[in-house]
Tab-separated table of C-alpha atoms in Angstrom:
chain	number	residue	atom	x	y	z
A	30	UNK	CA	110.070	84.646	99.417
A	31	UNK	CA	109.799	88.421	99.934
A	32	UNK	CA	111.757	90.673	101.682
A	33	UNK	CA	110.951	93.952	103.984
A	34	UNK	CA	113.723	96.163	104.335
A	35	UNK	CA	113.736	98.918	107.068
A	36	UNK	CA	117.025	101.130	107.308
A	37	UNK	CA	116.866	102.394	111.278
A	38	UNK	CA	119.595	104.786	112.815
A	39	UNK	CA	118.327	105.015	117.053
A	40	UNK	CA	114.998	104.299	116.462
A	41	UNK	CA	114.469	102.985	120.051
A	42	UNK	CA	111.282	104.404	120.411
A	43	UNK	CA	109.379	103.495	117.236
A	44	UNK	CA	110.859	100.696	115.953
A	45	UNK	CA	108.696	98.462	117.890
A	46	UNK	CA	105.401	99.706	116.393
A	47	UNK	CA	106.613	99.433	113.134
A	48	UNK	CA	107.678	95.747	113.847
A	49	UNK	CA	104.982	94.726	115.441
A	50	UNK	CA	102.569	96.202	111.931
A	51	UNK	CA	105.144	94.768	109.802
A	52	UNK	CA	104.867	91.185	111.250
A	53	UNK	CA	101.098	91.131	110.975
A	54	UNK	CA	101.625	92.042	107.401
A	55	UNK	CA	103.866	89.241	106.865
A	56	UNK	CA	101.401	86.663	107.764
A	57	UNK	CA	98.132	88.113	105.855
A	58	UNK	CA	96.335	84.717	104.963
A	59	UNK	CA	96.401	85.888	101.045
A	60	UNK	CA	100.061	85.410	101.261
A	61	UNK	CA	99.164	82.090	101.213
A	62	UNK	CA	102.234	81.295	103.651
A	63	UNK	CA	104.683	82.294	101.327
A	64	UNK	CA	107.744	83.036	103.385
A	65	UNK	CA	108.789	87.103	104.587
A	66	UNK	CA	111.538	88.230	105.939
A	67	UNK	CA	112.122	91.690	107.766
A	68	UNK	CA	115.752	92.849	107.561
A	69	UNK	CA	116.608	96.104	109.987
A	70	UNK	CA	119.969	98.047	108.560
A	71	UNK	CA	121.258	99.277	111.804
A	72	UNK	CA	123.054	102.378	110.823
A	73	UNK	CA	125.028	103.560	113.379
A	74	UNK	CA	122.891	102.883	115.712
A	75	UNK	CA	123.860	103.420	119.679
A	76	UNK	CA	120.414	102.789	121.089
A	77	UNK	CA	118.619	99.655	121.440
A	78	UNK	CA	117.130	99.321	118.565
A	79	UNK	CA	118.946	96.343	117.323
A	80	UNK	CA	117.855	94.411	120.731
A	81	UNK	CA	114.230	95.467	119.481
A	82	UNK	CA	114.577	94.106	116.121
A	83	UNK	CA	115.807	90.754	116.893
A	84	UNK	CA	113.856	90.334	119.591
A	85	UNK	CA	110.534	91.034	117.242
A	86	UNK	CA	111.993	88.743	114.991
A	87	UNK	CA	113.856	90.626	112.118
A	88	UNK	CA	117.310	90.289	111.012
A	89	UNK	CA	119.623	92.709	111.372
A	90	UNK	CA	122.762	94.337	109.528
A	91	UNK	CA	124.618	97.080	111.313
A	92	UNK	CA	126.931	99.502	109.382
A	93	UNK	CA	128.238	103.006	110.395
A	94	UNK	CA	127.370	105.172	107.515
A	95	UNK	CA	125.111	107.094	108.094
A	96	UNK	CA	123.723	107.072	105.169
A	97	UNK	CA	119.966	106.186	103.922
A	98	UNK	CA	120.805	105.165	100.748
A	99	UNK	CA	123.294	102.823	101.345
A	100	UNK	CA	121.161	101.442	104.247
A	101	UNK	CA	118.314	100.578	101.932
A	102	UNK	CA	121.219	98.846	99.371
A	103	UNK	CA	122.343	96.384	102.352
A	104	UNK	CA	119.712	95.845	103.147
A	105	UNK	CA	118.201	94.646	99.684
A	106	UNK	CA	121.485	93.140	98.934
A	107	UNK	CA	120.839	90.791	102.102
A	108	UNK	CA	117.465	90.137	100.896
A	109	UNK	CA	118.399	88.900	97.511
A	110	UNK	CA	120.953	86.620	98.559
A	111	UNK	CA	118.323	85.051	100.593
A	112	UNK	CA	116.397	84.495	97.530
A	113	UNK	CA	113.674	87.139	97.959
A	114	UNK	CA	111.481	87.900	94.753
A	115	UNK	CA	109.726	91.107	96.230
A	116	UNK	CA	111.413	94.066	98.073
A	117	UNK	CA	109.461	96.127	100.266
A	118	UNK	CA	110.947	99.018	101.616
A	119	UNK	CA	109.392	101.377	104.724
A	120	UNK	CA	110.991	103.551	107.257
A	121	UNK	CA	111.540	102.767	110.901
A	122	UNK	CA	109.067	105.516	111.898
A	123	UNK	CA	105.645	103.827	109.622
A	124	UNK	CA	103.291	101.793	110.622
A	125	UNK	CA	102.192	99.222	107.812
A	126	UNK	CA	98.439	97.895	107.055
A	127	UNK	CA	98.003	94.503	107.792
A	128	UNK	CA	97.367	93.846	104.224
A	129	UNK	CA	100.265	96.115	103.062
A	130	UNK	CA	101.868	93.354	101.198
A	131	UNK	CA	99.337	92.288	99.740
A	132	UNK	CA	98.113	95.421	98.029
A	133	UNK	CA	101.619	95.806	96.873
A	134	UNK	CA	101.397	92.622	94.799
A	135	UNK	CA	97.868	92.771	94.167
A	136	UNK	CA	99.383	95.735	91.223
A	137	UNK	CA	101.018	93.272	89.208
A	138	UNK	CA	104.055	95.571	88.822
A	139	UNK	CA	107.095	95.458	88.079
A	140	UNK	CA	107.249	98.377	91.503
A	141	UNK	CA	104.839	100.086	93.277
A	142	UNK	CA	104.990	103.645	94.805
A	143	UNK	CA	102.763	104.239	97.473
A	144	UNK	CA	101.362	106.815	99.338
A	145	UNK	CA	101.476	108.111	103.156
A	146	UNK	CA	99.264	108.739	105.923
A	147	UNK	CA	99.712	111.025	108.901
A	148	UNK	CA	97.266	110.740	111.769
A	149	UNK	CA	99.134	112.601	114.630
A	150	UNK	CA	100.769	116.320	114.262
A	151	UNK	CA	101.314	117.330	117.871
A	152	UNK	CA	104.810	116.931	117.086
A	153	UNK	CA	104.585	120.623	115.617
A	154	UNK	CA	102.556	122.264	118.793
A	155	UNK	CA	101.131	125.395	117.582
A	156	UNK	CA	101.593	125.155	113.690
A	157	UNK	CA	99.913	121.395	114.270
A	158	UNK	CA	97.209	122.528	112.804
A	159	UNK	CA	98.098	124.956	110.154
A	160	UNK	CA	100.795	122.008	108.606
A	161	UNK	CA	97.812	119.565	108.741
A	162	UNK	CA	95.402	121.460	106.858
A	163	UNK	CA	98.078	122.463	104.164
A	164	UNK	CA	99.076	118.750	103.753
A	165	UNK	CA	95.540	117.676	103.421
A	166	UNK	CA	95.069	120.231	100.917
A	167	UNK	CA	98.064	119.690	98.396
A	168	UNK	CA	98.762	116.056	98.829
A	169	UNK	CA	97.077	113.484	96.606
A	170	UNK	CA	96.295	110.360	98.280
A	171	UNK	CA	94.471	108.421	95.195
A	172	UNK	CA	95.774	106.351	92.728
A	173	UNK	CA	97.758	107.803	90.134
A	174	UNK	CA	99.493	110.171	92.416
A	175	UNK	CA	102.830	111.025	91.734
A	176	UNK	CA	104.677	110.734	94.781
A	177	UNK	CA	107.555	108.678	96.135
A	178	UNK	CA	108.313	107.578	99.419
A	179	UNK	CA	110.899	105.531	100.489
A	180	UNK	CA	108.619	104.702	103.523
A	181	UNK	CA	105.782	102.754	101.209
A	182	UNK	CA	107.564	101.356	98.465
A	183	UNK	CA	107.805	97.670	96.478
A	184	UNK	CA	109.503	96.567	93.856
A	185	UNK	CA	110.260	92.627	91.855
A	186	UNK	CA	113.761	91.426	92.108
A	187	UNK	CA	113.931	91.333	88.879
A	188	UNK	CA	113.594	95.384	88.194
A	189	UNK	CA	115.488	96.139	91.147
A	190	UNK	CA	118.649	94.435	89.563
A	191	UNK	CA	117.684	95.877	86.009
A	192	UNK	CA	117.751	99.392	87.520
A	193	UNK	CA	120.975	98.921	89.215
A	194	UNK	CA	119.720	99.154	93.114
A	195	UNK	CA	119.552	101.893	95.468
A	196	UNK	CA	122.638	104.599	94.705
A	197	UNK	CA	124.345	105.518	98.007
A	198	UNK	CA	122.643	108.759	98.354
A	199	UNK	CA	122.203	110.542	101.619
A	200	UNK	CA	118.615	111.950	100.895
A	201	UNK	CA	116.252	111.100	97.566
A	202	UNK	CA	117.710	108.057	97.070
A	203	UNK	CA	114.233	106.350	96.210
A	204	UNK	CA	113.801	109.070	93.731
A	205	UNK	CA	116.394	108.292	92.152
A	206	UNK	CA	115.369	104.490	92.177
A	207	UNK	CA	112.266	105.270	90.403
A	208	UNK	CA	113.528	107.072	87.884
A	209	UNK	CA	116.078	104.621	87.639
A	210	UNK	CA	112.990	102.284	86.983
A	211	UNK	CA	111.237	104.209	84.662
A	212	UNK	CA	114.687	104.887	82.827
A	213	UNK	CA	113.919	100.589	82.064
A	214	UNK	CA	110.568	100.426	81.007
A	215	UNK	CA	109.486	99.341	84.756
A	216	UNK	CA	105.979	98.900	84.607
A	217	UNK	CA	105.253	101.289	88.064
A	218	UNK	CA	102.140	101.570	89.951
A	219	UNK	CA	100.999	104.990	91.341
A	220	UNK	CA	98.490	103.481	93.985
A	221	UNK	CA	96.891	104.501	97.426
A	222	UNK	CA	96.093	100.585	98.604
A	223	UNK	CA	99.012	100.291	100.585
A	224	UNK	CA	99.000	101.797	103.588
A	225	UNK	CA	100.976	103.352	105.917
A	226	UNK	CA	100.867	105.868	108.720
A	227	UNK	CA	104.331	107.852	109.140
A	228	UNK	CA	105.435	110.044	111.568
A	229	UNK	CA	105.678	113.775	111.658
A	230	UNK	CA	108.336	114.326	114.160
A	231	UNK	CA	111.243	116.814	114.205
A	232	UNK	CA	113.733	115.275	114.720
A	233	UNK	CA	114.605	113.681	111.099
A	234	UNK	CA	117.657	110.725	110.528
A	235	UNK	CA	118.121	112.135	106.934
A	236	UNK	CA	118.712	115.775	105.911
A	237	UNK	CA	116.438	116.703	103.219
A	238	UNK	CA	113.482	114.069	104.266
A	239	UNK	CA	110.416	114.209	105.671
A	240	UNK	CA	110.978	115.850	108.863
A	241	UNK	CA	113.257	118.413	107.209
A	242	UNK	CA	110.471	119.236	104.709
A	243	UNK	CA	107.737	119.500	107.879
A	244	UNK	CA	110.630	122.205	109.638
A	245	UNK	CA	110.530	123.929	106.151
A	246	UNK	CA	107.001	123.927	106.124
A	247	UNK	CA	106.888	125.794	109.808
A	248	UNK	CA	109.770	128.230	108.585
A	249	UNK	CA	107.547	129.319	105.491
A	250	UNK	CA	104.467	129.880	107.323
A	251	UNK	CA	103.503	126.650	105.235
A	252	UNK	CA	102.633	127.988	102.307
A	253	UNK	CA	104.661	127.446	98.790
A	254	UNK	CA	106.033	123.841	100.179
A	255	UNK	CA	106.019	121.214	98.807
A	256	UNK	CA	104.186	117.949	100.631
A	257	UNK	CA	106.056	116.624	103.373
A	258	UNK	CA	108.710	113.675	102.594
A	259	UNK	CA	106.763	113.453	98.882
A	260	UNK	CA	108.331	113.562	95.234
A	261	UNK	CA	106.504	114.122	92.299
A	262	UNK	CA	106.729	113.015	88.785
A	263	UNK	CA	106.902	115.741	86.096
């Protein structure tokens, strides 16, 4: 079996497009029909994004943490004690490829860290344009990038437990699962198959991510920032 896990905190509006991505990649035909399940961590959620989730389908665990890292944690806890083999993690703002999964196993790793896609910026009005163009021009979408993203990220069962799970952090907390990873010998793919489109909205759910690092980008006239929601290696 494998497992998606997608920590949400009011994700009312987006959760439903990431669902409905997320199912189709959960029944790609090179699966061969081996069984998915999606797990939502509600955290703190006072929206209706857990009548969203169940009603696509998913499961859903609701604690009041607020708190990314320990969302991601329950939620692969709950996905090993249903027997899952494969974690998948992505973010309730990301829209999956239908063959998401699949790419992710097609690696033979022991994890995979993927890379992201933006393909609307409107969320930034006038510096739209200027935020694009520097992202285009310092991220590295190819394989053997070094970035991490919570939002596209897989890993076996097996090296999850080796590398002792997510730690309950409030921001980086997948950073600090891959190096966590690496810290084991993890055999870790760099790739660019699997896809996924995230969002560049303001309005972030975890200080320090993505959207904090767009609003950073804005505030420095986008120069001398790093890419958006990305870590690198070395």
């Amino acid at each position: 079996m494998l497992g998606i896990v997608i920590p949400a905190h009011n994700e009312a509006l987006l959760i439903g497009s990431t669902l409905d991505a997320v199912m189709v990649a959960a029944t790609h035909p090179d699966l061969r029909g081996e069984p998915v399940e999606v797990v939502v961590v509600l955290d703190s959620c006072s929206d209706a994004t857990g009548v969203i989730a169940a009603g696509a389908g998913a499961r859903t665990v609701s604690l009041r943490v607020q708190n990314v890292g320990v969302a991601r944690a329950v939620g692969a806890e709950a996905m090993l004690a249903a027997g899952a083999r494969w974690l998948a993690f992505t973010d309730a703002d990301t829209v999956v490829s239908p063959s998401w999964l699949v790419d992710q196993l097609a690696q033979e790793s022991d994890a995979v860290c993927g890379s992201i896609g933006v393909d609307d910026w409107s969320a930034h009005g006038d510096h739209a344009g200027a935020i694009e163009a520097h992202f285009q021009n310092t991220y590295s979408d190819v394989d053997g990038h070094s970035h991490i993203h919570g939002a596209n990220l897989g890993v076996s069962a097996a090296a999850y437990r080796r590398a002792g799970g997510f730690r309950h952090l409030a921001c980086s907390e997948d950073v600090a699962l891959v190096r966590a990873l690496e810290a084991t010998g993890a055999r870790i793919a760099w790739s660019a198959k699997p896809r996924v489109v995230t969002s560049s909205r303001r309005d972030g759910r975890a200080r320090g991510g993505f959207a904090d690092a767009l609003l950073a980008a804005v505030a420095a006239g986008v120069a001398a920032v790093a890419p958006p929601g990305a870590a690198a290696v070395g």
